Coordinates of C-alpha atoms and ligand atoms in Angstrom, one line a residue:
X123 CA 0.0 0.0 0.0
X124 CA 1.6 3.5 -0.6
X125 CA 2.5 5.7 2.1
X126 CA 2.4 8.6 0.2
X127 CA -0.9 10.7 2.3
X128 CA -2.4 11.8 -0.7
X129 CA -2.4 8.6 -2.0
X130 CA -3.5 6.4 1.2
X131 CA -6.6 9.2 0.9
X132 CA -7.5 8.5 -2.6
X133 CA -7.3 4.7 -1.9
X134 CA -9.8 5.0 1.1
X135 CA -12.0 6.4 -1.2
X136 CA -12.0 4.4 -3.8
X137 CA -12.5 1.0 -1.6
X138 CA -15.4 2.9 0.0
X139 CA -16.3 3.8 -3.6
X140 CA -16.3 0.3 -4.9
X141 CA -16.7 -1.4 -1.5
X142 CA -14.1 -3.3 -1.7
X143 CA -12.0 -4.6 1.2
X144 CA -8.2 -3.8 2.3
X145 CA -7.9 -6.6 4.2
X146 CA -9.1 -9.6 6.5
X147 CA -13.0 -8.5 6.8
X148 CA -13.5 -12.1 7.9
X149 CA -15.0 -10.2 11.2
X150 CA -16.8 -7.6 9.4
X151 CA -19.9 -6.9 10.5
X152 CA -22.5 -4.1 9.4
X153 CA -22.1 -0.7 10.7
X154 CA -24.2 -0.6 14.4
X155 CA -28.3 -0.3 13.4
X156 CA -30.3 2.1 15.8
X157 CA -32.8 1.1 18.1
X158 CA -36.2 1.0 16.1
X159 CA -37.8 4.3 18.4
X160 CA -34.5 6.0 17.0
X161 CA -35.5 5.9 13.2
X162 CA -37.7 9.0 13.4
X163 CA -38.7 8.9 10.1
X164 CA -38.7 5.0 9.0
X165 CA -40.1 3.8 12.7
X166 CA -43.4 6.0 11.0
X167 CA -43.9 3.9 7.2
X168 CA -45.2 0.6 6.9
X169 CA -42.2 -1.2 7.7
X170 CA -40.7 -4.0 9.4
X171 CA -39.5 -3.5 12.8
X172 CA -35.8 -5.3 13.6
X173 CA -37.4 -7.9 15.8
X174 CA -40.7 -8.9 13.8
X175 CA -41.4 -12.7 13.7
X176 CA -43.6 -13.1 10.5
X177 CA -46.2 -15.5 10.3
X178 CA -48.0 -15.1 7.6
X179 CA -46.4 -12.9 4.1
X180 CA -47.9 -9.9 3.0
X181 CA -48.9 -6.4 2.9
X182 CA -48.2 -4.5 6.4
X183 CA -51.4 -2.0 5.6
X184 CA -53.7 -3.1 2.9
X185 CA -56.3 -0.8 3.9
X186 CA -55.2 2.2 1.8
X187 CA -57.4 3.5 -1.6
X188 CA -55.6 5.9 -4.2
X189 CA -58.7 7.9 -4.2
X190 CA -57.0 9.1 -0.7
X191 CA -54.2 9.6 -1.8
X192 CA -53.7 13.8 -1.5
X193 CA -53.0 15.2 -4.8
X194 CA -50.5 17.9 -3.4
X195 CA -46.7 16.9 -2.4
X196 CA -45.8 18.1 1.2
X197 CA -44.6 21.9 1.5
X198 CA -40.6 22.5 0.9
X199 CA -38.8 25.6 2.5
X200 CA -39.4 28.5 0.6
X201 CA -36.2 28.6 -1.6
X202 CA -36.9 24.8 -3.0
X203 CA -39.5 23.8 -5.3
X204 CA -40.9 20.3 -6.3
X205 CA -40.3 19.4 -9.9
X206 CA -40.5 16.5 -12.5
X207 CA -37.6 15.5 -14.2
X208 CA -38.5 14.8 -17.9
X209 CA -35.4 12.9 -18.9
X210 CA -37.0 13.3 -22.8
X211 CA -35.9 16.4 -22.5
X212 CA -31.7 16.2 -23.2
X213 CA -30.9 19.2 -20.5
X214 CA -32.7 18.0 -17.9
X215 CA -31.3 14.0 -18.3
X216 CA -28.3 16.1 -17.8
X217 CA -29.2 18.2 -14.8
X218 CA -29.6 14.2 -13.0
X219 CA -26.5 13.0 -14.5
X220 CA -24.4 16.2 -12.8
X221 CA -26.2 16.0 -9.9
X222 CA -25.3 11.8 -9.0
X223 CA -21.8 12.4 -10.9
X224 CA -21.1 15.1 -8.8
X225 CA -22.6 14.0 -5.5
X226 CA -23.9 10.2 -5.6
X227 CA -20.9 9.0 -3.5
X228 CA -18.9 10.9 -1.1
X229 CA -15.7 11.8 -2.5
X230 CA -14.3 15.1 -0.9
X231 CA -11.2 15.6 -2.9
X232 CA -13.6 15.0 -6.1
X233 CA -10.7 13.0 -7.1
X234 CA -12.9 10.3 -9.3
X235 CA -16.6 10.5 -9.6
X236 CA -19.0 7.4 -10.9
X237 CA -19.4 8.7 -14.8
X238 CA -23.1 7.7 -15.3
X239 CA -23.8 8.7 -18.9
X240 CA -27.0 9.7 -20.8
X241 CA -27.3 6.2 -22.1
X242 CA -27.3 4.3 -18.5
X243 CA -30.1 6.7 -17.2
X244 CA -32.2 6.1 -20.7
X245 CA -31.4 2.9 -20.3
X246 CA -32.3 2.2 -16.0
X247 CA -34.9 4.7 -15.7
X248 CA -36.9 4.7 -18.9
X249 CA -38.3 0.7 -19.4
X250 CA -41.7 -0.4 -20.3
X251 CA -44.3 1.3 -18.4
X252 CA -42.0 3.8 -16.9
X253 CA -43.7 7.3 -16.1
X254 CA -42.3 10.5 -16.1
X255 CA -44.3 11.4 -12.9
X256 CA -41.5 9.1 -10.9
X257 CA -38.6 10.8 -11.8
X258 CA -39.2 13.1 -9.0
X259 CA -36.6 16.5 -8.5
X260 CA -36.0 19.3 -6.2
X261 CA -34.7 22.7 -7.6
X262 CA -34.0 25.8 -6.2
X263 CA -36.4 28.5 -6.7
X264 CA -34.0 31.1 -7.8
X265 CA -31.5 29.3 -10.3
X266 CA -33.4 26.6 -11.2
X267 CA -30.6 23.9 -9.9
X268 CA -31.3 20.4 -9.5
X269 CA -30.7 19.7 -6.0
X270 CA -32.4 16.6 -4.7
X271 CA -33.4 13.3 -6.9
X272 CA -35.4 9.9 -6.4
X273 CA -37.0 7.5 -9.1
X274 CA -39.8 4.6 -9.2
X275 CA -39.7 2.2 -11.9
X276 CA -42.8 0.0 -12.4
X277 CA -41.8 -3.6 -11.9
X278 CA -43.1 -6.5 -10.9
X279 CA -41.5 -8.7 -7.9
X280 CA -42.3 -12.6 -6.9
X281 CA -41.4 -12.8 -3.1
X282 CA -41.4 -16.9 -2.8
X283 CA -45.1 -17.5 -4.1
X284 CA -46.6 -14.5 -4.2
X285 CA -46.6 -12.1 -7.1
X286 CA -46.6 -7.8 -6.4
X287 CA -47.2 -4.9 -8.7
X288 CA -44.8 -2.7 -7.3
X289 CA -42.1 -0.4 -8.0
X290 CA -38.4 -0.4 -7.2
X291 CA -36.7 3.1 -6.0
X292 CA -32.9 4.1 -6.8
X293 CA -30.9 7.2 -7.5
X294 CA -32.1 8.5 -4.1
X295 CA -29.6 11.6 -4.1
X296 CA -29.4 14.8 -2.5
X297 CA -26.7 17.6 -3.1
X298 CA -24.4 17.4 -0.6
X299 CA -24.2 20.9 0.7
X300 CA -28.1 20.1 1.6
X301 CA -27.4 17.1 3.9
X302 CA -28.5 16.2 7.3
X303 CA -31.3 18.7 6.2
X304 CA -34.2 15.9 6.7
X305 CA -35.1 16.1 2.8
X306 CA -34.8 12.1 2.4
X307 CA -38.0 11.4 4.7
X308 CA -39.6 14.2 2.3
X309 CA -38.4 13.0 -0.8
X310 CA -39.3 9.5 0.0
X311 CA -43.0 10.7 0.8
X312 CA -43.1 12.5 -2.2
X313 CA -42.5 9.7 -4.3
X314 CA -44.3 7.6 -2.6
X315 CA -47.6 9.3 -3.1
X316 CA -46.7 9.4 -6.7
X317 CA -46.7 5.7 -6.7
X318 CA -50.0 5.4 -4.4
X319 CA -51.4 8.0 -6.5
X320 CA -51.3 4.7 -9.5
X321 CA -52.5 2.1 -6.6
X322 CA -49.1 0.6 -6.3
X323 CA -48.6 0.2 -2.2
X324 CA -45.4 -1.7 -1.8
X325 CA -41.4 -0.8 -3.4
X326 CA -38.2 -2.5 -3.5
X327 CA -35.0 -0.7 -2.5
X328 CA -31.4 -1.2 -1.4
X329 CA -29.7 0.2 0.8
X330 CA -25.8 0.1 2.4
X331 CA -27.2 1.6 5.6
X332 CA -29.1 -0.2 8.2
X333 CA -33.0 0.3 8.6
X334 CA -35.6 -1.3 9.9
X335 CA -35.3 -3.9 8.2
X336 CA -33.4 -5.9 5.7
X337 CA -35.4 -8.3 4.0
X338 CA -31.7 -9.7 3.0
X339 CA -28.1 -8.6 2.9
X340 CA -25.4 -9.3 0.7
X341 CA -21.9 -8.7 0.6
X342 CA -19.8 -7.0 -2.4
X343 CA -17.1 -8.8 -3.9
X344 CA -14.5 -7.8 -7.1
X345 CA -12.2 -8.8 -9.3
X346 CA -9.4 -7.4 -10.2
X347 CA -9.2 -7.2 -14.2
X348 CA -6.3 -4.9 -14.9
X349 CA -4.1 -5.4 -11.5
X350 CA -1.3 -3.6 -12.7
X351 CA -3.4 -0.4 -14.2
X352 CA -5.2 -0.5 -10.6
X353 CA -1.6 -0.4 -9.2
X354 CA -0.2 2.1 -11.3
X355 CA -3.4 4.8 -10.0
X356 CA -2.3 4.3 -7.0
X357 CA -5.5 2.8 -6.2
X358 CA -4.5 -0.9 -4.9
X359 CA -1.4 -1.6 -2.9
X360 CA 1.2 -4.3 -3.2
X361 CA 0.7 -6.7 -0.4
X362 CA 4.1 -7.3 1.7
X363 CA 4.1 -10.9 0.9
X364 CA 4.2 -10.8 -3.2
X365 CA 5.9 -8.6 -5.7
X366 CA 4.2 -6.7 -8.8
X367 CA 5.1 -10.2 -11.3
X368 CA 3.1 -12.3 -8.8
X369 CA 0.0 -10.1 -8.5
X370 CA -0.2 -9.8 -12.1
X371 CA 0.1 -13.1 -12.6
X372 CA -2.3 -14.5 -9.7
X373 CA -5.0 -11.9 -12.0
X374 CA -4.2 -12.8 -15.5
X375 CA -7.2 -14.2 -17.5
X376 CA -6.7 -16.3 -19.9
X377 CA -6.4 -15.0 -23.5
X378 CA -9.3 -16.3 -25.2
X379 CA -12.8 -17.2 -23.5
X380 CA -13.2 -21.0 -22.9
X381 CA -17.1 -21.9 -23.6
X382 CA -18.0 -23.4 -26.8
X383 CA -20.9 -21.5 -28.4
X384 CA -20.2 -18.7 -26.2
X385 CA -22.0 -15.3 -28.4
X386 CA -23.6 -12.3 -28.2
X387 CA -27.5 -12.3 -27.4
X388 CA -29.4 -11.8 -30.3
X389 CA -33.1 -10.7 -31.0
X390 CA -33.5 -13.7 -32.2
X391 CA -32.3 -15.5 -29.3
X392 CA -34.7 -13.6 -27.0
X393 CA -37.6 -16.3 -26.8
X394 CA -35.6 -19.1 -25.8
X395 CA -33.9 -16.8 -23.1
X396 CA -36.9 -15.4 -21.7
X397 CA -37.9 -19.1 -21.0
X398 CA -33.9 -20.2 -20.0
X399 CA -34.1 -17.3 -17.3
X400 CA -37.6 -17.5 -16.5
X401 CA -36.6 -21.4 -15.3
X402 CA -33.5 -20.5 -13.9
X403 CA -35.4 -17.8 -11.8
X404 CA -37.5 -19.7 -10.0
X405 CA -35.1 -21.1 -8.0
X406 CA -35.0 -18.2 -5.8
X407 CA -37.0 -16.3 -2.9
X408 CA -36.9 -12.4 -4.2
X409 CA -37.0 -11.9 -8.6
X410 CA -38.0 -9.6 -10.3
X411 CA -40.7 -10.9 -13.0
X412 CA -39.9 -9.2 -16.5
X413 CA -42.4 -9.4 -19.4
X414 CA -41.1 -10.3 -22.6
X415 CA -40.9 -6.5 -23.6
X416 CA -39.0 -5.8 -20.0
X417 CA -36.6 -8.5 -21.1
X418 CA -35.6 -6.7 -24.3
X419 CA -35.3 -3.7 -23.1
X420 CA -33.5 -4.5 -19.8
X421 CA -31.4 -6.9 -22.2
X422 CA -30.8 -6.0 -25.7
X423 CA -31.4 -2.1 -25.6
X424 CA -28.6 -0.3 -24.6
X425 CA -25.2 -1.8 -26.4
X426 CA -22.9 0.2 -24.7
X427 CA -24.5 0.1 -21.1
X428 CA -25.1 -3.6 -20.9
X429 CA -23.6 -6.5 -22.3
X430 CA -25.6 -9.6 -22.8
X431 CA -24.4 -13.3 -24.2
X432 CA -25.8 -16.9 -24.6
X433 CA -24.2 -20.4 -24.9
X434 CA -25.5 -22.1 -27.6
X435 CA -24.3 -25.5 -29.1
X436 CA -26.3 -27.4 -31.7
X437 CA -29.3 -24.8 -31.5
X438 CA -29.8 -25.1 -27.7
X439 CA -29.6 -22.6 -25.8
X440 CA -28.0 -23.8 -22.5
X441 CA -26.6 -20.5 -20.9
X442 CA -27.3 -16.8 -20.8
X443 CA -24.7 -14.3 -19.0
X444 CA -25.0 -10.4 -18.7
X445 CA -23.5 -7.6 -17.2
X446 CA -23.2 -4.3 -17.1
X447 CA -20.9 -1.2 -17.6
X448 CA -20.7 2.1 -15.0
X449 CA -17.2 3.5 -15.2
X450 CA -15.1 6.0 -13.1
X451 CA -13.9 9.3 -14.0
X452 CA -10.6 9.7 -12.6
X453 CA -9.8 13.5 -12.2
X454 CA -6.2 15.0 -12.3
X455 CA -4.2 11.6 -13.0
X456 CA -1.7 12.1 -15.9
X457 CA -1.8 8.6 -17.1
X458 CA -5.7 7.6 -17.0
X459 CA -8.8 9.6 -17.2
X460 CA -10.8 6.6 -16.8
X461 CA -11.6 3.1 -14.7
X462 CA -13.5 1.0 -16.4
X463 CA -16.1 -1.5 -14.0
X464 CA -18.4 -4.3 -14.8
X465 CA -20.9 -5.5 -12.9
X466 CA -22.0 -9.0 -13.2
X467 CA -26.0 -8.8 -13.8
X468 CA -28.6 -11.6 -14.5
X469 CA -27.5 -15.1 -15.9
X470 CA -28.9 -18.7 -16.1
X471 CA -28.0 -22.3 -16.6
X472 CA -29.8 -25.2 -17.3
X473 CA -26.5 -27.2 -15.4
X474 CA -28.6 -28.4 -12.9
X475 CA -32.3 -28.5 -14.1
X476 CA -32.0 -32.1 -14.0
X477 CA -32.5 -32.2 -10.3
X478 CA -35.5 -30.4 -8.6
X479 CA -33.6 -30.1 -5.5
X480 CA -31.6 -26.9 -6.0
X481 CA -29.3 -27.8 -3.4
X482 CA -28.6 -31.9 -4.8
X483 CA -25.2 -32.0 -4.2
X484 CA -24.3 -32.9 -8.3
X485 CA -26.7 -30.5 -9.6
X486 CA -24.8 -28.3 -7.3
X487 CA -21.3 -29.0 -8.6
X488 CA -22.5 -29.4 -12.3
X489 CA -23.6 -25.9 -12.1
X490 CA -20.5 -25.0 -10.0
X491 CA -18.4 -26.3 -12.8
X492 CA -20.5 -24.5 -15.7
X493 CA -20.8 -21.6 -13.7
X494 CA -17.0 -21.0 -12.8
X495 CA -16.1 -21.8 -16.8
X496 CA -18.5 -19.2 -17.9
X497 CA -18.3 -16.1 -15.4
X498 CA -14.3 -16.5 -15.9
X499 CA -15.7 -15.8 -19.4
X500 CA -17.3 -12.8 -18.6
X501 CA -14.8 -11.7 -17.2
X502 CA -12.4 -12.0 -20.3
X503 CA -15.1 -10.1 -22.0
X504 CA -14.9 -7.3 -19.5
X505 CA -11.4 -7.3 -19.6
X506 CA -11.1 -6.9 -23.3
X507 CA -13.7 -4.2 -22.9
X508 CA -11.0 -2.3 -21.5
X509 CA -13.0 -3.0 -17.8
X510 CA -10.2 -3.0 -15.0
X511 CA -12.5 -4.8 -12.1
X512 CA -15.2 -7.2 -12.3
X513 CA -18.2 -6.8 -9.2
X514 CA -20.6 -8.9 -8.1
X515 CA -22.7 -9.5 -5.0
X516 CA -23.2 -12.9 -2.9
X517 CA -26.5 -12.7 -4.3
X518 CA -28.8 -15.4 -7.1
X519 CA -25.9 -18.6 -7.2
X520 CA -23.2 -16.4 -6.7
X521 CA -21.2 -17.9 -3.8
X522 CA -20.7 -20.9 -6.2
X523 CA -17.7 -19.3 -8.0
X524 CA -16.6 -16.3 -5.8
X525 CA -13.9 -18.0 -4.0
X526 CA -13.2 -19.9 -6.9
X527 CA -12.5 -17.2 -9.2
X528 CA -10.6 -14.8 -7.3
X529 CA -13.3 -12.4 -6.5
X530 CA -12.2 -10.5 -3.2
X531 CA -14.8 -10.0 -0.6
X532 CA -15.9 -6.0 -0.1
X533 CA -16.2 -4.2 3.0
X534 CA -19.9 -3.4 2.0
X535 CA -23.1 -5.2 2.6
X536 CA -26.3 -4.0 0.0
X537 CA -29.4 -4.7 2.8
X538 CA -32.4 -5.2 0.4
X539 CA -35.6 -3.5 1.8
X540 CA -39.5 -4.4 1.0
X541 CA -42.0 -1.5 1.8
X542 CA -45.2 -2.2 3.2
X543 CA -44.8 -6.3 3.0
X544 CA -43.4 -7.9 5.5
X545 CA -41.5 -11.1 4.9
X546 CA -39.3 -13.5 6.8
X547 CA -35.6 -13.3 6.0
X548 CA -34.2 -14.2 2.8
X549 CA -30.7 -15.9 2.5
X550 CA -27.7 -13.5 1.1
X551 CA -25.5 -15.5 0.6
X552 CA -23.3 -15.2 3.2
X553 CA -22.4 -17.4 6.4
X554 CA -22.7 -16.2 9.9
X555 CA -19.0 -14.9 9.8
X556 CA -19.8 -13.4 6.6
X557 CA -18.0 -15.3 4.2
X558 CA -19.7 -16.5 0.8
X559 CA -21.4 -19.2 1.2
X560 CA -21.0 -22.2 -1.3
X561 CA -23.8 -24.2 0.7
X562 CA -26.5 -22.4 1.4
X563 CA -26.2 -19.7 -1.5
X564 CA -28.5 -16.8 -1.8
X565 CA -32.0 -16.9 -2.3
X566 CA -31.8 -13.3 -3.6
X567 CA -32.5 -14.1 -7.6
X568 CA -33.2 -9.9 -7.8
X569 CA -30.4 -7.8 -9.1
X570 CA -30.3 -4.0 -8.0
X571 CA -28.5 -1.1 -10.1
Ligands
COA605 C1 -28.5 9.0 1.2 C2 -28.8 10.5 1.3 C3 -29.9 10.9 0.4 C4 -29.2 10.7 2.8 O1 -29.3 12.1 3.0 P1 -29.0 12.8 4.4 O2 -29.0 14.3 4.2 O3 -27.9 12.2 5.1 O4 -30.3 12.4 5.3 P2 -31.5 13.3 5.7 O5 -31.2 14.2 6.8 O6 -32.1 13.9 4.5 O7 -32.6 12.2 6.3 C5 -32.3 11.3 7.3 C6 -33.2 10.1 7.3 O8 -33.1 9.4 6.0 C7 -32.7 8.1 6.3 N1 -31.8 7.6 5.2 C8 -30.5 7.8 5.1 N2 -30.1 7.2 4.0 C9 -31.1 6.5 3.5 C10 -31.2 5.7 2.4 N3 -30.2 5.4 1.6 N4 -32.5 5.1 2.1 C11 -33.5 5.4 2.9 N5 -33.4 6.2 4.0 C12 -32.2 6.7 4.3 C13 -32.1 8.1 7.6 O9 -32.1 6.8 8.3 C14 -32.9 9.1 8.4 O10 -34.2 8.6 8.8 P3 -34.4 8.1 10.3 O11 -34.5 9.3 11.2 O12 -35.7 7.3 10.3 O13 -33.2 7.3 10.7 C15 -27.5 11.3 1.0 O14 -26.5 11.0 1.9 C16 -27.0 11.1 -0.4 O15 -27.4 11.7 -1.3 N6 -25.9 10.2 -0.5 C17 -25.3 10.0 -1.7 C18 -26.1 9.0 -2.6 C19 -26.5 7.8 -1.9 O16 -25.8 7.2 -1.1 N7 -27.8 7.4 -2.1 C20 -28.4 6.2 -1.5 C21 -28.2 5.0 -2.3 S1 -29.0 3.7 -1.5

């Protein structure tokens, strides 16, 4: 690690950044919750309290009729105003992308920034059935600057066996000389009624902070792709043990991919997908539930955002791997302006559809063995996308090629949230002392932005 101050600073930032770990997190454990009374806002909304036992599944209050609903947002001080963000319109998509580029992670030296581009928010915010209603902004009265952000997108979620029209919230983000300032419980009300307003009553969300209460919690890992350009930044250290040949080596990908059949997703392809995933998906506890037009869009859209591949020998499909792209900027380097990150995103195999018992244990290691052969081909794709570090989560079947793979565990945890259902706990993934776990797995089949 350097010693250089400047440089030990811009490394913090960028593990909290990427939340990855510097070292033995093996006794990691999430940053202290609050009492429940102590959420002032959250201990008021429909949801779960820490120490809930559920019984039966379901809505918290079901009670609730949009006709209710008020049709006015709550009051802001007098030098904000509500607005909608019509990301149509070219300058304001770019009012959102300056406001998360510029305060969407807390960097105070602004020394590298998450560069989300026009085409990611097209592409996140603007699938099937999106409205622009629940793109919801706060500017100031007197210049007109975007200061505060949250979005709804319609989707629908199957928690174990029970379907819900609902909506999942991201790009919560307030400017950060307007923290601490209370404006999250407003914002979060504000789009809220927006939602209720179109009788949709419950909303996925993720979070790294603790609140009452995670539904489940997963753990960040990475890859590196490009050890020695992550050296080079400064922004990964040399471990006392090894010298600069040995990291490169233990991280060197092999040249070409390894899966026969391994190509690009086509529009053609998309039937027999939708079907592949569909099967694959319903192994798990928490999905999403895409329509046919979802899966296009979420899948096929948006080239340069997200990158989407199936195995197919003898016209069978058998496997279907995506991820996506979300670089950083770096600022003032001399070498790079750039790091380029991938994020592993939905896949499925039909490895171990044979056995109905997800957890039989040579399903299990057939779909370890495909699983570890194919996301090791992801990974070459990244890499020759110029990506310099693979992510993924201990989420969907995850845990079955972490270790294997070389994917470092983060520091950070993703808590998933359900508002106004309340559920018992789904797996994440992750063993008591947090370590991935190869067993169990997750029964998180969902995959957040
Ligand atoms: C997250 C963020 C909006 C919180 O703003 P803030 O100014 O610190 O908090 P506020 O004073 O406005 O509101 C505090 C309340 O919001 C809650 N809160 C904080 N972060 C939250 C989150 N990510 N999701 C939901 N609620 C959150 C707090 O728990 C508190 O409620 P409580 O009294 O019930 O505990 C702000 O820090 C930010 O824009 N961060 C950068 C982007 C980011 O991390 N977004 C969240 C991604 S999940």
């Amino acid at each position: 690690m350097s010693q250089d101050p400047e440089q030990a600073k811009k490394l913090e930032a960028l593990l909290k950044m990427l939340a990855i770990s510097k070292g033995d997190t093996s006794k990691l454990t999430q940053p202290q919750r609050k009492q429940f009374e102590e959420y002032k806002f959250w201990k008021t909304q429909p949801v779960s309290r820490f120490d809930d036992k559920v019984d039966d599944e379901g809505p918290i209050n079901s009670s609730q009729r949009s006709e209710d609903v008020p049709d006015e947002p709550l009051p802001l001080l007098d030098e904000f105003q509500w607005c909608t963000v019509d990301l149509t319109d070219p300058e304001q998509l770019d009012d959102v992308f300056i406001l998360l580029n510029e305060n969407y992670v807390e960097d105070q030296d602004a020394t590298f920034r998450f560069n989300y581009s026009r085409e990611f928010f097209n592409w996140s915010l603007k699938g099937p059935g999106w409205r622009k209603d629940w793109h919801v902004g706060v500017r100031t009265k007197q210049s007109g600057r975007l200061v505060a952000f949250i979005s709804a997108v319609p989707a629908t979620l199957r928690v174990r066996n029970k379907l819900i029209k609902s909506v999942e919230i991201n790009f919560l983000c307030i400017h950060k000389k307007l923290r601490a300032k209370r404006l999250t419980p407003i914002l979060i009300k504000e789009v809220t009624r927006r939602v209720n307003k179109q009788d949709i009553w419950q909303a996925l969300y993720t979070a790294g902070v603790v609140l009452p209460s995670p539904t489940a919690t997963c753990r960040y890992a990475h890859r590196p792709l490009n050890w020695s350009k992550l050296y080079e930044v400064g922004f990964t250290g040399l471990p006392a043990n090894a010298s600069k040949t040995q990291m490169i080596a233990k991280y060197t990908l092999p040249k070409e991919t390894d899966t026969a059949g391994l190509r690009p997703m086509e529009e053609k392809d998309v039937d027999k997908v939708f079907e592949l995933l569909n099967k694959y998906q319903s192994r798990f506890d928490l999905i999403q539930v895409f329509t046919k037009e979802e899966f296009k869009h979420v899948f096929l859209s948006s080239k340069n955002v997200v990158y989407s591949y199936v195995v197919e020998n003898n016209g069978i499909i058998t496997d279907f791997v995506s991820f996506y792209s979300l670089p950083f900027t770096v600022l003032n380097n001399p070498n790079y302006r750039e790091l380029g990150i991938g994020y592993l995103f939905y896949y499925a195999s039909d490895a171990d559809f044979e056995y109905p018992d997800r957890f039989h244990p040579e399903g299990s290691s057939k779909l370890r063995k495909r699983l570890n052969r194919l996301i090791s081909d992801v990974c070459i794709k990244a890499r020759d996308l110029k990506m310099d570090v693979f992510n993924a989560m201990s989420c969907q079947d995850n845990s079955l090629f972490l270790d294997d793979l070389k994917f470092g565990p983060g520091d950070g945890f993703l808590n998933f949230y359900l508002f106004n259902y309340k559920v018992r706990p789904i797996a994440g993934g992750l063993r008591k002392d947090n370590s991935f776990d190869t067993e169990k797995r997750s029964s998180v089949g969902v995959v957040m932005l």
